[in-house]
């Protein structure tokens, strides 16, 4: 911007260069303004996009019921997530695209100048505002195009169902707390469960776990069948190796670890977030949700934060082939302390 200098006694002031008001550029009518067939075509296109939105929303809801996740398998959860996500995404996108197309092709595109005025509005201004709104409503042609109005209304009315139907469906789910007393670590037909890496399902030997490392493990060979994900979520365990001299184990737990390797439930006992951050120097495990801190060297007792009880420990041992196994299931419920209250 060029500036013009004015010199006064002892001071310099600047004022911005002044521009001519270019005014409003001339209005160029669109095809739909001049050709009723083009306007009709634009209307049909808008209705078609709204209809796609409606179909996508309905498809998402149908997919939710077609792939129930109350008895989940990995395939069901994937398909349910995919159909709900596509239904929601295409449904919302359709409403947006249709609204833009409608505005650009059918609504009035005449520019208007609104002069600045003081904030206070008198009766005449209010009346003018109402008139402007009425004119806008009239120019949107909604009154003369009932099918378009119906398509818009139906698309907007159905869109929230993408959220509400899964929400209401899950309210009826079976929240039986006794499920939290048992996990997939329990022996199967007398055979102890091996600890395996996730997701490769490779069994683990003590030599795989170095001092200071943390390994996320699952029971080996969990079958991909209904309930699989629920079982996997409950059974997740952290395997940690300490210098055996640092471990403070009570008498009744002396045989729960193997050469400094201990296994604890990864589910925080506060409200169930995955405990994940391990500090090797202090042997502290931190839950990232609300900073509950557990002392791994001291039976994972709570040393800080809102959790009220230690992380449940999984007793481990070595099988005849040298792999780490769970001696039994957890001896207390995993997860938030709430589940323990009925014990
Ligand atoms: S869930 Fe872990 S501290 Fe709250």
GROMACS .gro file of C-alpha atoms and ligand atoms in nm, residues 268-273 275 287-292 294 306-307, ligand 1:
model
   20
  268UNK     CA    1  -0.661  -4.986   3.461
  269UNK     CA    2  -0.858  -5.047   3.781
  270UNK     CA    3  -0.988  -4.692   3.774
  271UNK     CA    4  -1.221  -4.684   3.473
  272UNK     CA    5  -1.056  -4.931   3.239
  273UNK     CA    6  -0.813  -4.747   3.013
  275UNK     CA    7  -0.218  -4.888   3.119
  287UNK     CA    8  -0.225  -4.495   3.301
  288UNK     CA    9  -0.250  -4.211   3.048
  289UNK     CA   10  -0.617  -4.139   3.116
  290UNK     CA   11  -0.605  -3.999   3.471
  291UNK     CA   12  -0.245  -4.063   3.569
  292UNK     CA   13  -0.299  -4.355   3.807
  294UNK     CA   14   0.121  -4.859   3.973
  306UNK     CA   15  -0.761  -4.217   4.137
  307UNK     CA   16  -0.735  -4.598   4.099
  344LIG     S1   17  -0.861  -4.507   3.376
  344LIG    FE1   18  -0.661  -4.521   3.447
  344LIG     S2   19  -0.642  -4.358   3.578
  344LIG    FE2   20  -0.843  -4.341   3.510
   0.00000   0.00000   0.00000
